[in-house]
Tab-separated table of C-alpha atoms in Angstrom:
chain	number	residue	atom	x	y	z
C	1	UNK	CA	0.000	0.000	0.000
C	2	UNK	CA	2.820	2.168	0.932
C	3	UNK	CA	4.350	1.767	-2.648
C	4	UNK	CA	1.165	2.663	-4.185
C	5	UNK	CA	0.758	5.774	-2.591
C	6	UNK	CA	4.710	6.407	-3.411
C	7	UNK	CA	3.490	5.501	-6.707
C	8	UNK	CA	0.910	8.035	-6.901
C	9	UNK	CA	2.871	10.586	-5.531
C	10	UNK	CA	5.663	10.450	-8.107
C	11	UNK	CA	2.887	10.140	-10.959
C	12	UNK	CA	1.405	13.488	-9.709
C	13	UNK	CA	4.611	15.363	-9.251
C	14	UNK	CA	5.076	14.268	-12.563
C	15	UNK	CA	2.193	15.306	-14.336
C	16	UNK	CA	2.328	18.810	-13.054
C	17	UNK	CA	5.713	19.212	-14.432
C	18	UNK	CA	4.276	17.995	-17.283
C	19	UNK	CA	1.879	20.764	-17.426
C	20	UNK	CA	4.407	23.077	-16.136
C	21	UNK	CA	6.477	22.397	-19.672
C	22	UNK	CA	3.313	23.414	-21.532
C	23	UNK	CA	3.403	26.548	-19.473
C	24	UNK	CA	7.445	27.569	-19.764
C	25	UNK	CA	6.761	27.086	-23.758
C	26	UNK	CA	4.340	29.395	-23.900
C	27	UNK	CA	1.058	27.575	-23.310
C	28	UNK	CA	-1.360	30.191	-21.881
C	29	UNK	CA	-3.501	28.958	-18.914
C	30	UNK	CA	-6.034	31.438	-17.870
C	31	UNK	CA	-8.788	30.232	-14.951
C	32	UNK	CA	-11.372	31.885	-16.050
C	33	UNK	CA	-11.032	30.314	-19.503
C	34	UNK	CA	-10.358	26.773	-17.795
C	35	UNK	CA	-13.311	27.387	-15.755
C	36	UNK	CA	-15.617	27.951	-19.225
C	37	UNK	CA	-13.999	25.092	-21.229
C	38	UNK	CA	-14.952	22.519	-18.409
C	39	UNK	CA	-18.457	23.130	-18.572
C	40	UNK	CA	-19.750	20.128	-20.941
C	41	UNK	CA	-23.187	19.866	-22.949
C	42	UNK	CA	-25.086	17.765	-21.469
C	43	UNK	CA	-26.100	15.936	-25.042
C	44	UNK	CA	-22.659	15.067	-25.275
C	45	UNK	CA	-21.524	14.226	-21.530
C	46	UNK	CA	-24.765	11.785	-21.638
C	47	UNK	CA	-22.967	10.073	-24.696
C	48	UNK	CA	-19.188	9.665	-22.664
C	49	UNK	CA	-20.258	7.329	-20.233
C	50	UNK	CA	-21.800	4.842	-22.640
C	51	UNK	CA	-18.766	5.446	-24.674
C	52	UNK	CA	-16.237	4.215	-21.544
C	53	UNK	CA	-18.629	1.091	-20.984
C	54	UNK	CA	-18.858	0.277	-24.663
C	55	UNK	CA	-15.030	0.210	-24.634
C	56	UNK	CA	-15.173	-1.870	-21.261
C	57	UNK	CA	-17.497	-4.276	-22.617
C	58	UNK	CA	-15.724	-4.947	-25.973
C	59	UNK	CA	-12.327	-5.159	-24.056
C	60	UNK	CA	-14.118	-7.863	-21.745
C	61	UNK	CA	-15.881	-9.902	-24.296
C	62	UNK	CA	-12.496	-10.664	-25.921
C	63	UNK	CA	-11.639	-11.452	-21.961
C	64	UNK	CA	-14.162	-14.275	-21.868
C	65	UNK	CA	-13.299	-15.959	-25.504
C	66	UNK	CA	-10.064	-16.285	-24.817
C	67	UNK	CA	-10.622	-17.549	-21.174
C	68	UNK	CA	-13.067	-20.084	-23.253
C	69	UNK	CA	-14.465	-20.820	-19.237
C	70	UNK	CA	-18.215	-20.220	-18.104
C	71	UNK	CA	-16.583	-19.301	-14.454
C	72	UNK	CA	-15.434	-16.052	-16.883
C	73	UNK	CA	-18.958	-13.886	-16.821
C	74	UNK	CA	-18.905	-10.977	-19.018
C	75	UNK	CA	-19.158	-8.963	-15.416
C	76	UNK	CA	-16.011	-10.579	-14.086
C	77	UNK	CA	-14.629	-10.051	-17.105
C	78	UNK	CA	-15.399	-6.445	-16.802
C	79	UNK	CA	-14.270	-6.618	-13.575
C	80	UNK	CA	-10.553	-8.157	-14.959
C	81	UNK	CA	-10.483	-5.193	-17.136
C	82	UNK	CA	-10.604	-2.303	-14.683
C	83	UNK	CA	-8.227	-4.578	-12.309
C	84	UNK	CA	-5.908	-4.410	-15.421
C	85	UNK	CA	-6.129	-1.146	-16.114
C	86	UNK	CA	-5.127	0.017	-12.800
C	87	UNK	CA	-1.967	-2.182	-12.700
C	88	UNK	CA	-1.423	-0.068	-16.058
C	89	UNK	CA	-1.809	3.015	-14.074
C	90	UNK	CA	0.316	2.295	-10.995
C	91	UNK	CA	3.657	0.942	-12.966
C	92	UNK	CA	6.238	1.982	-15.503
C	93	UNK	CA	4.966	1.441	-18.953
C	94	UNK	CA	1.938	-0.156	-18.324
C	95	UNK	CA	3.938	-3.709	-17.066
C	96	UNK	CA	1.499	-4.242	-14.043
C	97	UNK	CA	-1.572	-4.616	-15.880
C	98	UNK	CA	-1.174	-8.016	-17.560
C	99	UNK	CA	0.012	-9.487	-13.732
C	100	UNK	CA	-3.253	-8.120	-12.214
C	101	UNK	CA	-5.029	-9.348	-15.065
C	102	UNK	CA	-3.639	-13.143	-14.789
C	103	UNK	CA	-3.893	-12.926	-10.743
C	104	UNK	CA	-7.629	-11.831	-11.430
C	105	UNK	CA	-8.884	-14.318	-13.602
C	106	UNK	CA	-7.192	-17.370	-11.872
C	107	UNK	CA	-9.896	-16.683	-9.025
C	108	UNK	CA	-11.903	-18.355	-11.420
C	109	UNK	CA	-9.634	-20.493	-13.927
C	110	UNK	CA	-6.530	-22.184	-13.906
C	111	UNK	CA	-3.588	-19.730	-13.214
C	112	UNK	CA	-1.844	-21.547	-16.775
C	113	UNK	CA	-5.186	-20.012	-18.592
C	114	UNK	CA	-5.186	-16.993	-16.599
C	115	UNK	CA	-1.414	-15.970	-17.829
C	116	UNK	CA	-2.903	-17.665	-21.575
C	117	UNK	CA	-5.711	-15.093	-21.601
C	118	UNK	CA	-2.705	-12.103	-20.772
C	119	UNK	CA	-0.149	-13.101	-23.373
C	120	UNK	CA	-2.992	-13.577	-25.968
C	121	UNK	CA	-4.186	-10.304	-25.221
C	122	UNK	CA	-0.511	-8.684	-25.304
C	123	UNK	CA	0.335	-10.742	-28.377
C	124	UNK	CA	-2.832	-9.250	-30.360
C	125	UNK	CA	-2.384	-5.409	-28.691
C	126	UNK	CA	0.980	-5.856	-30.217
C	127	UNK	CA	-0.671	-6.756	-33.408
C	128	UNK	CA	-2.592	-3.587	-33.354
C	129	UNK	CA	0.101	-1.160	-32.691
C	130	UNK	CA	2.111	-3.078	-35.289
C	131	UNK	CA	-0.400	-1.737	-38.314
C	132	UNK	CA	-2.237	1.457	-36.639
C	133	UNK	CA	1.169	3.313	-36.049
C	134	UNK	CA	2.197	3.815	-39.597
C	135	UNK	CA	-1.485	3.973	-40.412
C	136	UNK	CA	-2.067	6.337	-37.730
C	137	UNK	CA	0.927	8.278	-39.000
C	138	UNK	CA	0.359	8.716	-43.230
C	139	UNK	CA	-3.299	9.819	-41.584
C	140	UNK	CA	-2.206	12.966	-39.647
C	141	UNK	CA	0.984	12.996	-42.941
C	142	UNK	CA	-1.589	13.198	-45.406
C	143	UNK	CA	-3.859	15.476	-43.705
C	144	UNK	CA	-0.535	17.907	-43.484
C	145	UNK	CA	-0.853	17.898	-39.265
C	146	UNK	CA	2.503	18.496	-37.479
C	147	UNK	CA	2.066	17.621	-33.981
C	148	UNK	CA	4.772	19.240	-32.342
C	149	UNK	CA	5.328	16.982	-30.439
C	150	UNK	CA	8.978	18.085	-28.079
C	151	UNK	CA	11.869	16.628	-28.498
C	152	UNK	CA	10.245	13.370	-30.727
C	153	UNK	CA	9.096	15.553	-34.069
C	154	UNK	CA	12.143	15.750	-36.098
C	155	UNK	CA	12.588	11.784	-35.868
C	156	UNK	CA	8.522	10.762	-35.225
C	157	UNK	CA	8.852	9.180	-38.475
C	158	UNK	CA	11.891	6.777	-37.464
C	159	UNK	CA	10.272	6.136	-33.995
C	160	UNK	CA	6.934	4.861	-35.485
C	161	UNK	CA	8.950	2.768	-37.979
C	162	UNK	CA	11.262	1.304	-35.486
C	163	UNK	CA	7.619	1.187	-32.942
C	164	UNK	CA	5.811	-0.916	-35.793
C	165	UNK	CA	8.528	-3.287	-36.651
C	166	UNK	CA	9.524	-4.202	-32.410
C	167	UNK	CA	5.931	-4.784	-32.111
C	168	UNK	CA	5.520	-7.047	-35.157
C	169	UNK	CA	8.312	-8.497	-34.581
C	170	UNK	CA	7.697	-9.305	-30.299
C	171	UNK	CA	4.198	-10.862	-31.228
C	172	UNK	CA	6.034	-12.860	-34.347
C	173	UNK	CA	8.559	-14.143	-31.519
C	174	UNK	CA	5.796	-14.737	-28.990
C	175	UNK	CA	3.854	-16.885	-31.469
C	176	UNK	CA	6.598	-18.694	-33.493
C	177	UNK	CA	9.929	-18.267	-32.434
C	178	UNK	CA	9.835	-18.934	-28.567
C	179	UNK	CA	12.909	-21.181	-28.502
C	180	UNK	CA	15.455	-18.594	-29.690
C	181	UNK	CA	13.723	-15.570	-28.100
C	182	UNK	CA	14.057	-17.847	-24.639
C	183	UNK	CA	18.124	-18.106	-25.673
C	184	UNK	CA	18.447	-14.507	-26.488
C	185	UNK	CA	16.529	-13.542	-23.475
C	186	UNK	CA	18.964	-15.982	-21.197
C	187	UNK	CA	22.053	-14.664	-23.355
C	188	UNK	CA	21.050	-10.859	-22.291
C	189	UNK	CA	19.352	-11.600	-18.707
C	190	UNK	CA	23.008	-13.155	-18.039
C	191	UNK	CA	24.169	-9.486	-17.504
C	192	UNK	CA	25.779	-9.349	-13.896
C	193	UNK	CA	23.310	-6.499	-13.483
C	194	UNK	CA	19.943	-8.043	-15.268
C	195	UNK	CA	21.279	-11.663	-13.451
C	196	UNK	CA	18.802	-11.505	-10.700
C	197	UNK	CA	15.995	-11.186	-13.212
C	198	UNK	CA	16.192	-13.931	-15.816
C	199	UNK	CA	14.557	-16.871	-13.812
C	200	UNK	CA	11.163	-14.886	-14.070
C	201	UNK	CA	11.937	-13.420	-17.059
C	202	UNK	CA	12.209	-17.249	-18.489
C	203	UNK	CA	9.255	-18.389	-16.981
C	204	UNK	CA	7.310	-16.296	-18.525
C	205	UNK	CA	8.890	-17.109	-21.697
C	206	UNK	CA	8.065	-20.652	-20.906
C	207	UNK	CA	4.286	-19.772	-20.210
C	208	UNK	CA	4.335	-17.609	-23.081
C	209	UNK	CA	4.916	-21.045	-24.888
C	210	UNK	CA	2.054	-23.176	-23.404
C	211	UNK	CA	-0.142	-19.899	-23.799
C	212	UNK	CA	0.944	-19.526	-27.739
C	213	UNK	CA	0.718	-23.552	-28.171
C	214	UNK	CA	-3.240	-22.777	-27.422
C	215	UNK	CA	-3.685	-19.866	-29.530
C	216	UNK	CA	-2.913	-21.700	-32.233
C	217	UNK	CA	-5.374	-24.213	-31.842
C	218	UNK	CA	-8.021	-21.493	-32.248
C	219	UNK	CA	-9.588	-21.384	-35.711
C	220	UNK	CA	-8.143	-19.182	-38.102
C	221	UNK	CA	-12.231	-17.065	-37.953
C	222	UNK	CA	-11.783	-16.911	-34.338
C	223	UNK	CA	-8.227	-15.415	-34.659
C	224	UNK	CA	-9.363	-12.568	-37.201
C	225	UNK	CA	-12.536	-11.898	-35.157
C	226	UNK	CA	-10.057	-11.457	-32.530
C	227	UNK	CA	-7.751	-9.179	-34.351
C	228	UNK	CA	-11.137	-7.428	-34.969
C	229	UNK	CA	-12.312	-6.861	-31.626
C	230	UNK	CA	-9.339	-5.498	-30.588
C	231	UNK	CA	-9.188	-3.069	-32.835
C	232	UNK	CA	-12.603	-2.035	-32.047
C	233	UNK	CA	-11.728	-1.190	-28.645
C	234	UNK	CA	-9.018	0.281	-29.221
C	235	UNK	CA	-11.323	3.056	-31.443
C	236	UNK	CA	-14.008	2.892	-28.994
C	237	UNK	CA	-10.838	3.917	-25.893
C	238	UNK	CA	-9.797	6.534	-28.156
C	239	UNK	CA	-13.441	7.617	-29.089
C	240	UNK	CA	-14.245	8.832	-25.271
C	241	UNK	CA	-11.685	11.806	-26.683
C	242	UNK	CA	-13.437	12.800	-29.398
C	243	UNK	CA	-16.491	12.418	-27.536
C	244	UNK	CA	-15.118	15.021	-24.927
C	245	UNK	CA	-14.226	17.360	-26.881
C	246	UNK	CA	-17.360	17.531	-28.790
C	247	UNK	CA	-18.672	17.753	-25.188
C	248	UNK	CA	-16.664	20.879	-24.530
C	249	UNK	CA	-17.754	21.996	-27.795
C	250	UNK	CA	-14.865	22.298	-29.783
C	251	UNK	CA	-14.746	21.815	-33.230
C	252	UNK	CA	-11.434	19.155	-33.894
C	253	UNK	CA	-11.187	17.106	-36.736
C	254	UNK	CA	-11.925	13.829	-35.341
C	255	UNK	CA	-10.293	11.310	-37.265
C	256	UNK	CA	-7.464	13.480	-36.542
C	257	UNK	CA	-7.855	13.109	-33.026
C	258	UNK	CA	-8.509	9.841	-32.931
C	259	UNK	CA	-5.154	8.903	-34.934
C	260	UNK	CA	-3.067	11.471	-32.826
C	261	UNK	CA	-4.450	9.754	-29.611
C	262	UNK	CA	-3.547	6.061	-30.894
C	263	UNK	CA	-0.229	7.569	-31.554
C	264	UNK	CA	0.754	8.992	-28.768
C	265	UNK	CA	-0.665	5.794	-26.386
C	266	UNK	CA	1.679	3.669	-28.371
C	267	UNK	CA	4.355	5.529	-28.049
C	268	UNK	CA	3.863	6.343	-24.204
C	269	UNK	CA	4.984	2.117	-23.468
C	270	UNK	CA	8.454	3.109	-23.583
C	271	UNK	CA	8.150	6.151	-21.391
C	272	UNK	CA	9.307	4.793	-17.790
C	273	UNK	CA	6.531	6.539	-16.069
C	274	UNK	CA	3.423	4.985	-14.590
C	275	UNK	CA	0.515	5.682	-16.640
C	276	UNK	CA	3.366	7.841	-18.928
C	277	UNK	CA	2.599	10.578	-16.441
C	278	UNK	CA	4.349	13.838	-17.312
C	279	UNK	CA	4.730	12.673	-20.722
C	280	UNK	CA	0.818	12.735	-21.748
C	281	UNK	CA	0.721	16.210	-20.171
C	282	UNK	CA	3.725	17.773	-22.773
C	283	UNK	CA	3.016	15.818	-25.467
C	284	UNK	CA	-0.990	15.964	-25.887
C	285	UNK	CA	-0.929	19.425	-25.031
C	286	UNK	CA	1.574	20.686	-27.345
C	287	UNK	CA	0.063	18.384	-29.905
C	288	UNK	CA	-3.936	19.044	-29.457
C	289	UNK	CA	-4.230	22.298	-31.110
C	290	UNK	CA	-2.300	20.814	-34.525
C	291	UNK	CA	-5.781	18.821	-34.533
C	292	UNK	CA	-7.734	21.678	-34.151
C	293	UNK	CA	-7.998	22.250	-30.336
C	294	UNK	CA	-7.863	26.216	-29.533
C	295	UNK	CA	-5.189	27.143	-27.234
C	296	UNK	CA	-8.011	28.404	-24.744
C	297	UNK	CA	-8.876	24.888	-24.178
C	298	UNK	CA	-5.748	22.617	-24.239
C	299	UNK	CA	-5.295	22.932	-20.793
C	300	UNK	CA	-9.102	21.841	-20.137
C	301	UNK	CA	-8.763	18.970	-22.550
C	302	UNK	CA	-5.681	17.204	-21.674
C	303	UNK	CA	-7.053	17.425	-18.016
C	304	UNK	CA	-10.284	15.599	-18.489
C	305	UNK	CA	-8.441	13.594	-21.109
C	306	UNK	CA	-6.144	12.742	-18.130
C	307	UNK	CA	-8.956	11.956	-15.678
C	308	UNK	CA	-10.701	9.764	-18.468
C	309	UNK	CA	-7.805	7.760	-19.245
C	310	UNK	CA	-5.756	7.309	-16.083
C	311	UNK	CA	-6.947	8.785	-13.027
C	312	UNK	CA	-10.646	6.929	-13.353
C	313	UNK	CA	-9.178	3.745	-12.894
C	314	UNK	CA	-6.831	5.004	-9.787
C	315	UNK	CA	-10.011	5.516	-8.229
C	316	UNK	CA	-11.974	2.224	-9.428
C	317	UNK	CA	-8.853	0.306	-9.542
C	318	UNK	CA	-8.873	-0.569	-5.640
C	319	UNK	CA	-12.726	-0.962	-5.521
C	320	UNK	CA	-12.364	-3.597	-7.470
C	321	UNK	CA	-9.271	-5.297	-6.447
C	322	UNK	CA	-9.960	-5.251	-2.559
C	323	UNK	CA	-13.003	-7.529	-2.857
C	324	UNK	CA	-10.990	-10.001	-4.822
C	325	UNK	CA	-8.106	-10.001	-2.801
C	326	UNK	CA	-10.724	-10.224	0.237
C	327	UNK	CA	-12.270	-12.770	-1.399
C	328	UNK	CA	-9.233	-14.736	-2.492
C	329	UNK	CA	-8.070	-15.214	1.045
C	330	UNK	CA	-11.324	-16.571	1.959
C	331	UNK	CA	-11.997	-18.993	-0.640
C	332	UNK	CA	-7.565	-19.875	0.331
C	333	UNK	CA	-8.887	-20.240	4.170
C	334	UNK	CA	-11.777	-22.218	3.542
C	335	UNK	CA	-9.617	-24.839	1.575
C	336	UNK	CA	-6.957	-25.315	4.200
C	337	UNK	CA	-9.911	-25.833	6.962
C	338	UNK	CA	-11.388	-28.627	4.081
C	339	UNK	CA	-7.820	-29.853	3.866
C	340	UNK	CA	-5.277	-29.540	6.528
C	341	UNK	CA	-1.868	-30.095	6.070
C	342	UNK	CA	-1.155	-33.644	7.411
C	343	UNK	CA	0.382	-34.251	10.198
C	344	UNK	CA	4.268	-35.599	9.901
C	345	UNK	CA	5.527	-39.127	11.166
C	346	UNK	CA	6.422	-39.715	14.433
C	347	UNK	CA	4.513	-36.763	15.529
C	348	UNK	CA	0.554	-38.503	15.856
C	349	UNK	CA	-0.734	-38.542	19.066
C-alpha cells in the first residue's frame, strides 16, 4: 500500500511538471477560460459514459473468448479489465496490468489459462500497434498535421517505424519463435546487473509457450474476429476523446484526433513513467491544437483527457481489487480448513 501511494505521488509530481512544460513554452492557462472550457453539454456528456462502458465491454468480451471458461462472466470479465487497467496506471509502462489481469482471472480459472488469456491479449495489442502506427501516422501525414510533439518531431517518423517493426516483430517471436527468443533472453538476462531477473523473465517465456501452443489451436475465424475486436476497442478507448471534446464543444477534426491519440498511447509504453505521467501532459498538449484544439482549451482537454484515461481507474482500480483479494483469502482459508496439512511421522498422538 505504501508503494502505491509512493506511486501516486511520483505520478502526480510528474504530471504537473508535465503541465508546467506546456506553461514555460508558452502555453497560456487562464482560470477563467479553464473554468468555461470545463463546462460540458449535457447531449454530449450523456454520450461519454456509454462510450467508456462500450469500450469496457468490448475489451471484456475478448476477456471471456479467450478464457473459453463459463466461471469467466462478461461482469467478471469487466471486472478483470478495470483490475488491469489500474496495474497499467500504478507501474512503468503499463507492465502491471497483464500481472493483475492473470492474478484476477485465476480466481476463477486455472492460473496456466489466466497468464494464456494475458499473453494472448498482449500478443494481439501488439498486433494492433504493429499496423495502426504507420497507419495512424500517413493519416495525420496526409492530412498535413505536425504535432509538435517536443523533443520526438524531427525523428517521429523513425520512432513509429522502429515502434511498428519491435511490435511485429515481439508478437512474431511470442507466437513462433519462442525457442530462440528464450536463448536470447537468457544470453542478455546473463548481464551481472539483469542476473537476478532472468529466472522470471524465463518463466514467462516458458508460459508464453504453453499460452501460444493454445492460440494456435483457435480457428483461423476466431483469430481474425479477434484481431477485430481489438481493434474495435481500441477506437471505442480513443473515441471517449473525441467524444469530450465535442462535449466541450470544440470543433477538432476527429479522425485526426482519434489517430493522434492512438499515436501517442503507443508511443507512451516506452516512457518509464506509470501511466506515462508527465509525458501525456507535454506531449498531448503541445500536440492538441495541430488537430484543431484552440489554445483556450488545451489545458481543459488534456485534463479531463487525463482523468478519463488514467486517473478513473486510480479511483476504481482498488474498488475492485480489494473484494478479490478479500475474497481470495477466503476462498484460500476455507480450503486449508477442508484440507489440513497432514500431520508428519512420528509426531501422531
Amino acid at each position: 500500500m505504501k508503494g502505491m501511494w509512493q506511486t501516486l505521488g511520483l505520478t502526480l509530481l510528474l504530471s504537473l511538471l508535465g503541465f508546467g512544460f506546456l506553461f514555460l513554452t508558452g502555453q497560456r492557462f487562464n482560470p477563467a477560460e479553464f473554468a468555461a472550457s470545463t463546462r460540458l453539454e449535457p447531449l454530449f456528456l450523456m454520450l461519454l459514459l456509454p462510450t467508456l462502458i462500450g469500450w469496457w465491454v468490448v475489451s471484456a468480451w475478448r476477456i471471456q473468448i479467450l478464457a473459453a471458461s463459463k466461471e469467466v462472466t462478461l461482469s467478471r470479465a469487466v471486472r478483470s479489465l478495470l483490475l488491469f487497467l489500474f496495474g497499467a496506471t500504478v507501474t512503468p509502462g503499463g507492465t502491471g496490468s497483464n500481472v493483475a489481469l492473470a492474478w484476477y482471472l485465476s480466481q476463477y480459472t486455472s492460473p496456466k489459462r489466466a497468464t494464456a488469456v494475458a499473453v494472448f491479449g498482449l500478443t494481439f495489442d501488439l498486433v494492433y500497434y504493429a499496423w495502426s502506427m504507420p497507419v495512424c501516422f500517413a493519416i495525420l501525414h496526409f492530412k498535413g498535421i505536425d504535432l509538435q510533439m517536443p523533443f520526438l518531431g524531427p525523428i517521429l517518423g523513425i520512432i513509429v517505424g522502429l515502434g511498428s517493426l519491435i511490435s511485429i516483430g515481439f508478437a512474431y517471436a511470442l507466437a513462433f519463435q519462442l525457442p530462440r527468443l528464450e536463448r536470447l533472453l537468457f544470453a542478455l538476462f546473463s548481464m551481472r546487473w539483469l542476473l537476478r531477473f532472468r529466472r522470471g523473465a524465463l518463466r514467462f517465456i516458458q508460459e508464453t509457450g504453453h499460452a501460444m501452443a493454445e492460440i494456435r489451436q483457435f480457428p483461423v475465424a476466431t483469430q481474425l474476429g479477434l484481431h477485430g475486436i481489438t481493434a474495435l476497442s481500441f477506437v471505442l478507448h480513443f473515441a471517449a476523446g473525441n467524444v469530450l471534446a465535442a462535449a466541450m464543444g470544440l470543433n477538432v477534426d476527429h479522425v485526426a484526433l482519434l489517430a493522434m491519440q492512438s499515436l501517442l498511447v503507443a508511443i507512451s509504453f516506452v516512457i518509464p513513467s506509470p501511466g506515462g505521467a508527465g509525458y501525456f501532459e507535454a506531449v498531448l498538449g503541445r500536440s492538441s491544437p495541430a488537430v484543431g484544439i484552440p489554445e483556450a482549451a488545451v489545458f481543459p482537454f488534456v485534463t479531463l483527457w487525463r482523468f478519463l484515461s488514467y486517473f478513473l481507474y486510480v479511483f476504481i482500480g482498488p474498488f475492485i481489487g480489494a473484494p478479490a483479494i478479500l475474497a481470495a483469502s477466503q476462498r484460500s482459508q476455507a480450503a486449508r480448513e477442508i484440507d489440513p496439512p497432514s500431520t508428519p511421522r512420528g509426531n501422531e498422538a
